Amino acid sequence: MSAHTLFIESALREDVGPGDFSSLASIDAAAKGKAVLKVKESGVLAGLDLAREIFLFLEPSAIFNAFMQDGDRMNAGDIAFEVTAGIHTILKAERLALNCMQRMSGIATLTREYVELLSGYKTKILDTRKTTPLFRYYEKLAVHIGGGMNHRMGLYDMIMLKDNHIDFCGGITKAVQKTNQYLKERGLDLQIEVETRNLSDVEEVLAVGGIHRIMLDNFTPEETSKAVRLIGGRYETEASGGINKSNVVDYARAGVDYVSVGAIIHHAVSLDLSLKAQLQ
């Protein structure tokens, strides 16, 4: 069973439980119908492909016609798709499809706003692990749809030595050396990023080497600019901490390669979409 199928199955089990008794009680089980996805708020569409999977999971013979695609600009009054299927299928899938699309569209829209602010700069927008448990893949997919970049999916696909790792280990140098030894002994090919809290930390990372990216955590734009000059292109740079739409351009001007903004996911507001019966 794929991860997508497992998610859909689990989410439907949570919502439907032993049965959609509202539909079972009022609508003939064999009845067929059509519904359309109406856009009620402008933004960036995301989650349409997932909605298709949800309907087809419940009814493989359902007819799903998309009039837009993920990443499209949408405006109130647009019709994103129509679906023809058993009415019970439509009603079971409705809330799950809407919840996913509204959440993902909100994230894609906010991400696009950040990306457009950085138009003309080399700096790229990154997401973080500040995601909703079990919905991370789709939230990060929404970031990608909005034009941002995914940082790492979890604790397994990149090494990030943050302040607590460094403090518990006994310092930056020791943490980096132990990490490189660990990766070598186990034949693991993972990039290493190290969090720094001041310019002295940056200097220590440069002295020990053996890493791929330096995170500048809670640096001001002015401090970031100094750090970028100090690093001199030897490693990738990432600014993080307290970055928002009002100051993100200042960090881009400082010359960092990446800016990580957890808010593009955890501060995103779901957009208004609705699934309406199409009556003949």
Coordinates of C-alpha atoms in Angstrom, one line a residue:
M1 CA 0.0 0.0 0.0
S2 CA 1.4 3.4 -1.0
A3 CA 1.8 6.2 1.4
H4 CA -0.9 8.2 -0.4
T5 CA -3.3 5.3 -0.2
L6 CA -2.6 4.8 3.4
F7 CA -3.2 8.5 4.2
I8 CA -6.5 8.5 2.3
E9 CA -7.7 5.3 3.8
S10 CA -6.8 6.5 7.3
A11 CA -8.4 9.9 6.9
L12 CA -11.6 8.4 5.5
R13 CA -11.7 5.9 8.4
E14 CA -11.4 8.8 10.8
D15 CA -14.3 10.7 9.1
V16 CA -16.6 8.0 7.9
G17 CA -16.2 5.5 10.8
P18 CA -18.8 2.7 10.6
G19 CA -20.8 4.6 8.0
D20 CA -22.0 7.9 6.5
F21 CA -25.4 7.6 8.1
S22 CA -26.6 10.9 6.8
S23 CA -26.2 9.7 3.2
L24 CA -27.3 6.2 4.0
A25 CA -30.5 7.4 5.5
S26 CA -31.5 9.9 2.9
I27 CA -30.1 8.9 -0.5
D28 CA -30.4 5.7 -2.5
A29 CA -27.1 3.8 -2.5
A30 CA -27.2 3.4 -6.3
A31 CA -27.9 7.1 -7.1
K32 CA -25.4 8.8 -9.3
G33 CA -24.6 12.5 -9.3
K34 CA -22.3 15.3 -10.2
A35 CA -20.5 18.0 -8.1
V36 CA -18.2 20.9 -8.9
L37 CA -15.4 22.5 -6.9
K38 CA -16.1 26.2 -6.7
V39 CA -13.4 28.7 -5.8
K40 CA -14.6 31.4 -3.4
E41 CA -11.3 33.1 -2.7
S42 CA -8.3 34.2 -4.8
G43 CA -5.0 32.5 -4.4
V44 CA -2.9 29.6 -5.7
L45 CA -4.6 26.3 -6.2
A46 CA -3.1 23.2 -4.6
G47 CA -4.3 19.7 -3.7
L48 CA -6.3 19.1 -6.9
D49 CA -4.3 16.0 -7.7
L50 CA -4.9 14.7 -4.2
A51 CA -8.6 15.3 -4.5
R52 CA -8.7 13.2 -7.6
E53 CA -6.9 10.4 -5.8
I54 CA -9.5 10.6 -3.0
F55 CA -12.5 10.3 -5.3
L56 CA -10.9 7.5 -7.3
F57 CA -9.9 5.6 -4.2
L58 CA -13.6 5.4 -3.2
E59 CA -14.8 4.8 -6.7
P60 CA -12.3 3.9 -9.4
S61 CA -14.9 4.4 -12.1
A62 CA -15.6 8.0 -11.0
I63 CA -15.2 10.6 -13.8
F64 CA -13.0 13.5 -12.6
N65 CA -12.6 16.4 -15.0
A66 CA -10.1 19.0 -14.0
F67 CA -10.4 22.5 -15.4
M68 CA -7.4 23.9 -13.6
Q69 CA -4.1 22.4 -12.3
D70 CA -2.1 22.7 -9.1
G71 CA -0.1 25.9 -9.1
D72 CA -2.7 27.9 -11.1
R73 CA -3.8 31.3 -10.0
M74 CA -7.5 31.1 -9.0
N75 CA -10.2 33.7 -8.4
A76 CA -13.6 33.6 -6.8
G77 CA -16.1 32.1 -9.2
D78 CA -13.6 29.7 -10.9
I79 CA -14.5 26.1 -11.2
A80 CA -11.5 23.9 -10.5
F81 CA -13.0 20.5 -11.3
E82 CA -16.2 18.5 -11.7
V83 CA -16.7 14.9 -10.6
T84 CA -19.4 12.4 -11.6
A85 CA -19.8 9.4 -9.3
G86 CA -22.1 7.7 -6.9
I87 CA -23.7 10.4 -4.7
H88 CA -22.5 8.4 -1.6
T89 CA -19.0 8.6 -3.0
I90 CA -19.2 12.4 -3.5
L91 CA -20.5 13.0 0.0
K92 CA -17.9 10.7 1.6
A93 CA -15.0 12.4 -0.3
E94 CA -16.3 15.9 0.0
R95 CA -14.9 17.0 3.4
L96 CA -11.6 15.2 3.1
A97 CA -11.0 16.6 -0.4
L98 CA -12.0 20.1 0.7
N99 CA -9.9 20.0 3.9
C100 CA -6.8 19.0 2.0
M101 CA -7.3 21.5 -0.9
Q102 CA -8.1 24.4 1.4
R103 CA -5.1 23.8 3.6
M104 CA -2.7 23.2 0.7
S105 CA -4.0 26.1 -1.3
G106 CA -3.4 28.4 1.7
I107 CA 0.2 27.2 2.0
A108 CA 0.8 27.5 -1.7
T109 CA -0.6 31.0 -1.7
L110 CA 1.5 32.3 1.2
T111 CA 4.6 30.6 -0.2
R112 CA 4.0 32.3 -3.5
E113 CA 3.8 35.7 -1.8
Y114 CA 7.3 35.1 -0.2
V115 CA 8.7 33.9 -3.5
E116 CA 7.5 36.9 -5.4
L117 CA 9.0 39.2 -2.8
L118 CA 12.4 37.7 -3.6
S119 CA 12.0 38.1 -7.3
G120 CA 15.4 39.3 -8.7
Y121 CA 17.4 37.9 -5.8
K122 CA 19.3 34.6 -5.7
T123 CA 17.8 33.7 -2.3
K124 CA 15.4 30.7 -2.2
I125 CA 12.6 30.2 0.2
L126 CA 12.7 27.0 2.3
D127 CA 10.1 25.3 4.5
T128 CA 10.8 23.6 7.9
R129 CA 9.7 20.6 9.9
K130 CA 7.0 22.7 11.6
T131 CA 4.3 20.8 10.0
T132 CA 1.0 19.0 10.9
P133 CA 1.7 15.4 12.0
L134 CA 0.9 12.9 9.2
F135 CA 0.2 15.7 6.7
R136 CA 3.8 16.8 6.2
Y137 CA 4.2 15.4 2.7
Y138 CA 1.2 17.3 1.4
E139 CA 2.1 20.5 3.2
K140 CA 5.6 20.4 1.7
L141 CA 4.1 19.6 -1.7
A142 CA 2.0 22.7 -1.3
V143 CA 5.2 24.7 -0.6
H144 CA 6.7 23.3 -3.8
I145 CA 3.6 24.1 -5.8
G146 CA 3.8 27.7 -4.5
G147 CA 7.4 28.0 -5.8
G148 CA 9.3 27.4 -2.6
M149 CA 11.8 24.6 -1.9
N150 CA 11.6 21.8 0.6
H151 CA 14.3 21.7 3.2
R152 CA 14.2 18.1 4.5
M153 CA 11.4 15.7 4.9
G154 CA 12.4 14.5 8.3
L155 CA 15.3 13.6 10.6
Y156 CA 16.6 10.9 8.1
D157 CA 17.4 12.7 4.9
M158 CA 19.9 15.4 6.0
I159 CA 22.1 16.0 9.0
M160 CA 21.2 19.2 10.9
L161 CA 23.3 19.9 13.9
K162 CA 21.2 22.4 15.9
D163 CA 22.0 24.2 19.1
N164 CA 20.8 21.3 21.3
H165 CA 22.9 18.8 19.4
I166 CA 25.9 21.0 19.7
D167 CA 25.4 21.7 23.4
F168 CA 24.7 18.1 24.3
C169 CA 27.7 16.9 22.3
G170 CA 30.1 19.4 23.7
G171 CA 30.6 22.0 21.0
I172 CA 30.6 22.6 17.3
T173 CA 33.9 21.0 16.5
K174 CA 33.2 17.8 18.4
A175 CA 29.7 17.5 16.9
V176 CA 30.9 17.9 13.3
Q177 CA 33.9 15.5 13.7
K178 CA 31.7 12.9 15.4
T179 CA 29.0 13.2 12.7
N180 CA 31.5 12.8 9.8
Q181 CA 33.0 9.8 11.5
Y182 CA 29.5 8.3 12.0
L183 CA 28.6 8.8 8.4
K184 CA 31.8 7.4 7.1
E185 CA 31.6 4.3 9.3
R186 CA 28.0 3.6 8.1
G187 CA 28.5 4.5 4.5
L188 CA 25.8 7.2 4.6
D189 CA 25.8 10.0 2.1
L190 CA 24.0 12.8 3.9
Q191 CA 24.7 16.5 3.7
I192 CA 25.5 18.3 7.0
E193 CA 24.1 21.6 8.0
V194 CA 25.3 23.3 11.2
E195 CA 23.4 26.0 13.1
T196 CA 25.4 29.0 14.3
R197 CA 24.4 31.6 16.8
N198 CA 27.0 34.3 16.3
L199 CA 30.1 35.1 14.2
S200 CA 32.3 33.2 16.5
D201 CA 30.3 30.0 15.8
V202 CA 30.7 30.7 12.1
E203 CA 34.4 31.0 12.4
E204 CA 34.6 27.7 14.3
V205 CA 32.5 25.9 11.6
L206 CA 34.9 27.3 8.9
A207 CA 37.9 26.1 10.9
V208 CA 36.6 22.5 11.3
G209 CA 35.1 22.2 7.8
G210 CA 33.6 19.0 6.5
I211 CA 30.0 20.4 6.2
H212 CA 27.7 21.6 3.4
R213 CA 25.6 24.5 4.8
I214 CA 25.8 27.0 7.6
M215 CA 22.6 28.2 9.2
L216 CA 22.7 31.7 10.6
D217 CA 20.1 31.5 13.3
N218 CA 18.5 34.7 14.6
F219 CA 21.1 36.9 13.0
T220 CA 20.1 40.4 12.0
P221 CA 20.3 41.3 8.3
E222 CA 23.5 43.2 9.1
E223 CA 25.1 40.3 11.0
T224 CA 24.0 38.0 8.1
S225 CA 25.8 40.2 5.6
K226 CA 29.0 40.0 7.7
A227 CA 28.7 36.2 8.0
V228 CA 28.1 35.8 4.3
R229 CA 31.3 37.8 3.6
L230 CA 33.2 35.7 6.1
I231 CA 32.0 32.4 4.6
G232 CA 33.0 33.7 1.2
G233 CA 31.1 31.1 -0.8
R234 CA 32.8 28.1 0.7
Y235 CA 29.5 26.7 2.0
E236 CA 25.9 27.3 1.3
T237 CA 24.2 29.8 3.7
E238 CA 20.8 29.8 5.2
A239 CA 19.1 32.5 7.3
S240 CA 16.6 31.3 9.9
G241 CA 14.6 32.7 12.8
G242 CA 12.2 35.6 13.0
I243 CA 11.9 36.0 9.3
N244 CA 8.7 37.3 7.9
K245 CA 7.3 39.3 4.9
S246 CA 8.4 42.6 6.3
N247 CA 12.1 41.6 6.6
V248 CA 12.7 38.7 4.2
V249 CA 14.0 41.0 1.4
D250 CA 16.6 42.4 3.9
Y251 CA 18.0 38.9 4.3
A252 CA 18.0 38.4 0.5
R253 CA 20.0 41.6 0.1
A254 CA 22.5 40.2 2.7
G255 CA 23.3 37.5 0.1
V256 CA 22.2 34.3 1.7
D257 CA 21.4 31.3 -0.5
Y258 CA 18.4 30.3 1.4
V259 CA 15.9 31.7 3.9
S260 CA 13.9 29.2 5.9
V261 CA 10.4 30.4 7.0
G262 CA 8.3 28.0 9.1
A263 CA 5.4 30.4 8.8
I264 CA 4.7 29.5 5.2
I265 CA 3.2 26.3 6.7
H266 CA 2.2 27.0 10.3
H267 CA 0.8 30.5 9.7
A268 CA -0.9 29.7 6.4
V269 CA -4.7 30.3 6.4
S270 CA -6.9 27.8 4.6
L271 CA -8.6 29.2 1.5
D272 CA -12.3 29.1 0.9
L273 CA -13.4 26.4 -1.5
S274 CA -16.7 24.5 -1.7
L275 CA -18.1 21.4 -3.4
K276 CA -21.5 21.9 -4.7
A277 CA -24.0 19.4 -6.2
Q278 CA -24.6 20.0 -9.9
L279 CA -28.3 19.4 -10.4
Q280 CA -29.8 18.6 -13.9

